[in-house]
XYZ file of C-alpha atoms in Angstrom:
355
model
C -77.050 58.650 100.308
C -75.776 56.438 102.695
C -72.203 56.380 103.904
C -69.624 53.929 102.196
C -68.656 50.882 104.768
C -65.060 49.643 105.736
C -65.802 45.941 107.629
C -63.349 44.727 109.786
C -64.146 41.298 109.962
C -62.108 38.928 112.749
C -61.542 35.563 111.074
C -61.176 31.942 112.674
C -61.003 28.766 111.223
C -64.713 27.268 111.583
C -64.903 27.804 107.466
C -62.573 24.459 107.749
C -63.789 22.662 110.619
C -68.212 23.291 109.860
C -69.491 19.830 108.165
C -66.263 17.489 108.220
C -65.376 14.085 110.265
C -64.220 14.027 113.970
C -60.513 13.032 112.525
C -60.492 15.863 110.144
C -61.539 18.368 112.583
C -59.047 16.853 114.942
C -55.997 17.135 112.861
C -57.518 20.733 112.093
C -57.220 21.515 115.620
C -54.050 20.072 115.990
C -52.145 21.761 113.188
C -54.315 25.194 113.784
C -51.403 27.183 115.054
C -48.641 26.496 112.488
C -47.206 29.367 110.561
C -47.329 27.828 107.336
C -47.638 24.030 105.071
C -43.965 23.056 105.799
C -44.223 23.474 109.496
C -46.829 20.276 109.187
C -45.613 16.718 108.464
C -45.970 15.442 104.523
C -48.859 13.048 105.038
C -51.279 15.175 107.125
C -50.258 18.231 104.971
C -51.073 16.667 102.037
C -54.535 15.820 103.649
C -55.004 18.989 105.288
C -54.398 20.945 101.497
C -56.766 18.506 99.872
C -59.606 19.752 102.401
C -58.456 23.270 101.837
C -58.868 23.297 97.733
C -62.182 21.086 98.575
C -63.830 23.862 100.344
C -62.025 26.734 98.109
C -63.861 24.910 95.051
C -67.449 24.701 97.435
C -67.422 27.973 98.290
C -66.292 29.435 94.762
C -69.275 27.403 93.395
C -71.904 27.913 96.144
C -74.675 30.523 95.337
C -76.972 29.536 97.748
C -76.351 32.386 101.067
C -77.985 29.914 103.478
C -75.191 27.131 102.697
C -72.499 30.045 102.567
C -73.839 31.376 106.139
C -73.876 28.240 107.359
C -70.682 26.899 106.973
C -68.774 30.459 107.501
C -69.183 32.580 110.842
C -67.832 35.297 108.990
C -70.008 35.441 106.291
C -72.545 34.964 108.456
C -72.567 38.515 109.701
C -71.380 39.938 106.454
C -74.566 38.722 105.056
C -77.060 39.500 107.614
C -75.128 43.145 107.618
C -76.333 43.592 104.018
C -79.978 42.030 105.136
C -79.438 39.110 102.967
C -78.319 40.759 99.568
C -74.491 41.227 99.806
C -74.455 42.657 96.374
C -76.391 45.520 97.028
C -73.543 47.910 97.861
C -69.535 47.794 97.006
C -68.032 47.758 100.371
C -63.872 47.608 101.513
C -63.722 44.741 103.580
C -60.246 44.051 106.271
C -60.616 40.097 107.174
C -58.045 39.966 110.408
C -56.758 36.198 109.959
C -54.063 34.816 112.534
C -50.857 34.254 111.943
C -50.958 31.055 110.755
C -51.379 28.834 107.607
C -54.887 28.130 108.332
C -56.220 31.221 109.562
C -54.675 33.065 106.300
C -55.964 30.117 103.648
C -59.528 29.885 105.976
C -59.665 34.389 105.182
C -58.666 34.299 101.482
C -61.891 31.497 100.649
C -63.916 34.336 102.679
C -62.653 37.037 100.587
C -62.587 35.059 97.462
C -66.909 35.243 98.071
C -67.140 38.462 98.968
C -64.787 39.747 95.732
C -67.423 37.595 93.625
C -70.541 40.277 94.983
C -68.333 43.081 94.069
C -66.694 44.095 97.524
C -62.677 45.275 97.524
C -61.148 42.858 100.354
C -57.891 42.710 101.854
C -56.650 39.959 104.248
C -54.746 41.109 107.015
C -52.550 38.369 108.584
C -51.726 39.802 112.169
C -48.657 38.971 113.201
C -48.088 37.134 116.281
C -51.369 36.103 116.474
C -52.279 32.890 117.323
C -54.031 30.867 120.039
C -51.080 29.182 121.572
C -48.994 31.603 122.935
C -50.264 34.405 124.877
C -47.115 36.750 124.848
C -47.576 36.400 121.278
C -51.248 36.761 121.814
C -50.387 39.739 123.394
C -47.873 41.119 121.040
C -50.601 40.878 118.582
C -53.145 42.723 120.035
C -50.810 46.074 120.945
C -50.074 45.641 117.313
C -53.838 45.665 116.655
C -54.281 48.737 118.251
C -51.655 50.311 116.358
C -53.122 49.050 113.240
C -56.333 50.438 114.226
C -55.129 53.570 115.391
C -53.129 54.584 112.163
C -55.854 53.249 109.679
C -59.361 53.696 111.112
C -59.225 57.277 111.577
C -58.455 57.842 107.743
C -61.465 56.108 106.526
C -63.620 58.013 108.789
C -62.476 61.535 107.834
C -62.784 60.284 104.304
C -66.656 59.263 104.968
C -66.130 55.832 105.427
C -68.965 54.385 108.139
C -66.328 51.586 110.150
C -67.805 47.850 111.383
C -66.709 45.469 113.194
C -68.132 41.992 112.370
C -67.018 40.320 115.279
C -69.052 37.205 114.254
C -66.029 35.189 113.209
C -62.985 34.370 114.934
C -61.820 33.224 118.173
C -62.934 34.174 121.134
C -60.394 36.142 122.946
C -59.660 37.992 119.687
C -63.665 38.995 119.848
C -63.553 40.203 123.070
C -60.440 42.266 122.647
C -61.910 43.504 119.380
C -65.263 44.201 120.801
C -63.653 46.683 123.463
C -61.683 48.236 120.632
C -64.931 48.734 118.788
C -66.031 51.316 121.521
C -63.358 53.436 120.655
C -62.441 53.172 116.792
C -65.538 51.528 115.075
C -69.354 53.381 114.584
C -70.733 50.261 115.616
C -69.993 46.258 115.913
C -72.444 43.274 114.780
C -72.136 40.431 115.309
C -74.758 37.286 115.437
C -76.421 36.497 118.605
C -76.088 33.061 119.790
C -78.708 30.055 118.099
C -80.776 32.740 116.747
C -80.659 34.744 112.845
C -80.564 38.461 114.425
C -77.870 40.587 113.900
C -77.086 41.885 117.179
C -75.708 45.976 116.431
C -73.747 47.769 119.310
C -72.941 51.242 118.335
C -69.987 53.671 119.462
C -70.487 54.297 123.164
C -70.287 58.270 123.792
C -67.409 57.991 126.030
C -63.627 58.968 125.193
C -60.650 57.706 127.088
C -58.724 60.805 128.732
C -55.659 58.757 127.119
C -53.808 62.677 127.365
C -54.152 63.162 130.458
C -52.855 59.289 130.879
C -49.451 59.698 128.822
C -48.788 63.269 130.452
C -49.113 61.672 133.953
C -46.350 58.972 133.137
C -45.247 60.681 130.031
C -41.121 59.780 130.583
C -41.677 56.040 130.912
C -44.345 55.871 128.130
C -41.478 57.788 125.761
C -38.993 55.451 126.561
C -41.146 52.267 126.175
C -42.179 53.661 122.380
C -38.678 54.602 121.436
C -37.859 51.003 122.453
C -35.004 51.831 125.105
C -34.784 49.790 128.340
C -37.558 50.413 131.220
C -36.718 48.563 134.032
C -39.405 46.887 136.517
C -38.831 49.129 139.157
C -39.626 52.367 136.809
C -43.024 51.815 136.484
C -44.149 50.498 139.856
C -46.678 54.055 139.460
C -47.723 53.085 136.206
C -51.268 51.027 135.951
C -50.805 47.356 135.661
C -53.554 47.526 132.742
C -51.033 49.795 130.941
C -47.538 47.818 130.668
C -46.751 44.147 130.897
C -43.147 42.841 132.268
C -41.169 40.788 130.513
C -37.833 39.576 131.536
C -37.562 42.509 134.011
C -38.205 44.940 131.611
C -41.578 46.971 131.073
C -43.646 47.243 127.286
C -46.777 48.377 126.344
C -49.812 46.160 127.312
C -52.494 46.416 124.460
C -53.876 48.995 126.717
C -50.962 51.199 126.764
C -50.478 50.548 123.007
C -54.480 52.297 122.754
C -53.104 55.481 125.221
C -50.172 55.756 122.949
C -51.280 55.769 119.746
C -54.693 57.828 120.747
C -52.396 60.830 122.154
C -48.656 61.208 121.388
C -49.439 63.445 118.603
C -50.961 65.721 120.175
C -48.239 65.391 123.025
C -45.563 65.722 120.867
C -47.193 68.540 119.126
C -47.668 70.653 121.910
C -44.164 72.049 122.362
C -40.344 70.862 122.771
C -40.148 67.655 125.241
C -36.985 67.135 127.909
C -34.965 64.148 126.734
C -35.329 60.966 127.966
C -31.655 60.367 128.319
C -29.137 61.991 130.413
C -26.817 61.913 127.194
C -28.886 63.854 125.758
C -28.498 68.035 126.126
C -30.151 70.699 124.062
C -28.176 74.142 123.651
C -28.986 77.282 125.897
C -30.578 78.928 122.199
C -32.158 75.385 120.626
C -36.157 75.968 121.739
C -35.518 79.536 120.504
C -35.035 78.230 117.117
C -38.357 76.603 117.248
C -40.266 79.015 118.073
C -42.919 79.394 115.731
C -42.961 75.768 114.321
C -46.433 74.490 113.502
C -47.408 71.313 115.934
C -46.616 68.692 113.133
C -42.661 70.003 112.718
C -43.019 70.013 116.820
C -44.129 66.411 116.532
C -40.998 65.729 114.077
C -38.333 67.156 116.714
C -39.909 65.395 119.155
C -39.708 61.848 117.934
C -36.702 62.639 115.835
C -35.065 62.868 119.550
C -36.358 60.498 120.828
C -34.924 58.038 118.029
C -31.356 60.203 118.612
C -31.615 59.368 122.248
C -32.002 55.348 121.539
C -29.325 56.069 118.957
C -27.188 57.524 121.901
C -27.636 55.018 124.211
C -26.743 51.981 121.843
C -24.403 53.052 119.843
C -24.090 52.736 116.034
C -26.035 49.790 115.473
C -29.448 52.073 115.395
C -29.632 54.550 112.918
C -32.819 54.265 111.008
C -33.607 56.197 107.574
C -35.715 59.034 109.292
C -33.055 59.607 111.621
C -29.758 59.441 109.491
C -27.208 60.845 112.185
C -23.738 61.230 110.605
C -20.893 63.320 110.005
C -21.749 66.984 109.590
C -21.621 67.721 106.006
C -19.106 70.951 105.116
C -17.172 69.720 108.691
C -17.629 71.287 111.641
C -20.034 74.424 112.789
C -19.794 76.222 115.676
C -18.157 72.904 117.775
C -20.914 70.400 116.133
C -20.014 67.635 114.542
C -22.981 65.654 113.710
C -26.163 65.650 112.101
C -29.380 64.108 111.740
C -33.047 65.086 110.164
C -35.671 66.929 111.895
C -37.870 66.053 108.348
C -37.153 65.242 105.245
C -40.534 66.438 104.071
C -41.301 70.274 102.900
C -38.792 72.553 103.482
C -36.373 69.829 105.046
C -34.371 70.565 107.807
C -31.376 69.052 110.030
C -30.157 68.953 113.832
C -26.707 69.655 114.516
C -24.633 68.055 117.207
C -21.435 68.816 118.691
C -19.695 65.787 120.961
């Protein structure tokens, strides 16, 4: 029996432009990159919404694939994935939209079709994504990876075969998308150019040493996650592929998002990391008390310090639920006088700090 698919589909807006006026596809282009109706003036949103319930109504009404496949990129590929009879199997379905009005209304008609042959769908607006900006552009693709990273995985361990139909959508989000494929996806499709095959690239057998990456700049990589300040100067060593500079201070590229999120587990689960801020000290009999620890209570200390360390460095206005540093309860032990959790999961357990 063949495996169960999850489709990550990349979404554009050629679902609204396909078969309309010059004008219309002007003031399509022109409003593209709003975030949502109210962001457009009344009289060209009020034309713009009248196209948009047009082709919801044409599409919910359409049963003829050719039209559909015409008119949508994305269901383009979708269809030619299933060889023409998208019915044939019950699929999950992830359509990646932009962050915009348009990109999220253009991904909802898509999934509204693909509901109708039976298929579970869920539209993922990606935030920061949009064609006009390319920090945001590239704030949206490290949070990409991180989606991809956190979600993919699952599916695959639970016998889920991944795609990416990279038919749909614009072009830089392709590319990006296409590179990601080699790592997280079993294989990408996507419709080669003026002709009706479905071209099928499959997982490459290569794997990024992304390990042996974070251990080799491991300190700056730490910081840059926990969100405390990396100056410009701290990662002259560090590939320019991996960070990008902003205002003088370093963050993950997309790049270094993928190296992150691919091996800080098993980083963090390998045994107790040195702080990454001087006013931070651990007590001559702390890594005695975790010896024995399994790698995922490990992984707990280690970011649960890591959050303690941005907590030390800026003060009280950081203090997130997993953390919860406070007073010691019962008053003080032993000189400490604060604590936070190591894991509120299983048999919970708490760091003590003296100041």
């Amino acid at each position: 029996m063949p495996k169960p698919c999850l489709i990550v589909s990349t979404c554009g807006t050629s679902l609204l432009t396909n078969s309309v006026s010059p004008d219309l596809r002007t003031l399509l282009t022109d409003f593209a990159n709003q975030s949502k109706p109210e962001d457009v003036p009344n009289e060209q949103r009020q034309r713009i919404q009248q196209h948009l319930e047009a082709r919801r109504e044409e599409f919910a009404r359409e049963t003829d694939l050719k039209r559909l496949m015409d008119l949508s990129a994305e269901l383009n590929g979708v269809i030619r994935f299933y060889c023409g009879n998208p019915g044939i199997v019950r699929d999950q379905h992830v359509l990646l939209a932009t962050d915009t009005w348009l990109g999220e209304s253009t991904a909802r008609i898509v999934a509204d079709v693909l509901e109708r042959y039976g298929h579970l769908v869920e539209v993922k607006r990606v935030r920061d994504l949009r064609t006009d900006d390319p920090d945001s552009f590239r704030w949206a693709m490290s949070d990409l990876v991180a989606w991809c990273a956190e979600t993919l995985g699952g599916y695959q361990k639970a016998g889920y075969r991944v795609v990416f139909n990279l038919t749909g959508g614009f072009k830089s989000v392709q590319g990006f998308m296409q590179a990601l494929g080699m790592i997280y996806a079993d294989e990408s499709v996507y419709v080669f150019e003026r002709t009706e095959q479905l071209l099928r690239l499959p997982r490459l057998p290569v794997q990024l040493d992304s390990e042996a990456i974070l251990r080799q700049h491991l300190a700056v990589f730490r910081r840059i996650a926990a969100g405390l300040p990396v100056h410009e100067a701290e990662v002259a060593d560090v590939p320019e592929s991996l960070v990008n500079v902003l205002d003088g201070q370093a963050v993950f590229s997309p790049w270094g998002e993928l190296v992150w999120q691919e091996a800080y587990r098993t980083v963090y689960g390998a045994g107790l990391l040195e702080p990454i801020t001087p006013k931070l000290v651990f007590g001559p009999r702390f890594r005695q008390t975790l010896d024995d620890l399994a790698p995922d209570r490990l992984r707990h200390i280690n970011e649960r310090q890591d959050q303690l360390a941005r907590r030390l460095e800026e003060g009280e206005n950081y203090n997130p639920p997993s953390l919860d540093f406070k007073p010691l309860k019962g008053g003080d032990y032993k000189g400490s006088t604060r604590e936070c959790d190591a894991w509120a999961d299983a048999d919970a357990k708490r760091l003590i700090r003296s100041l």
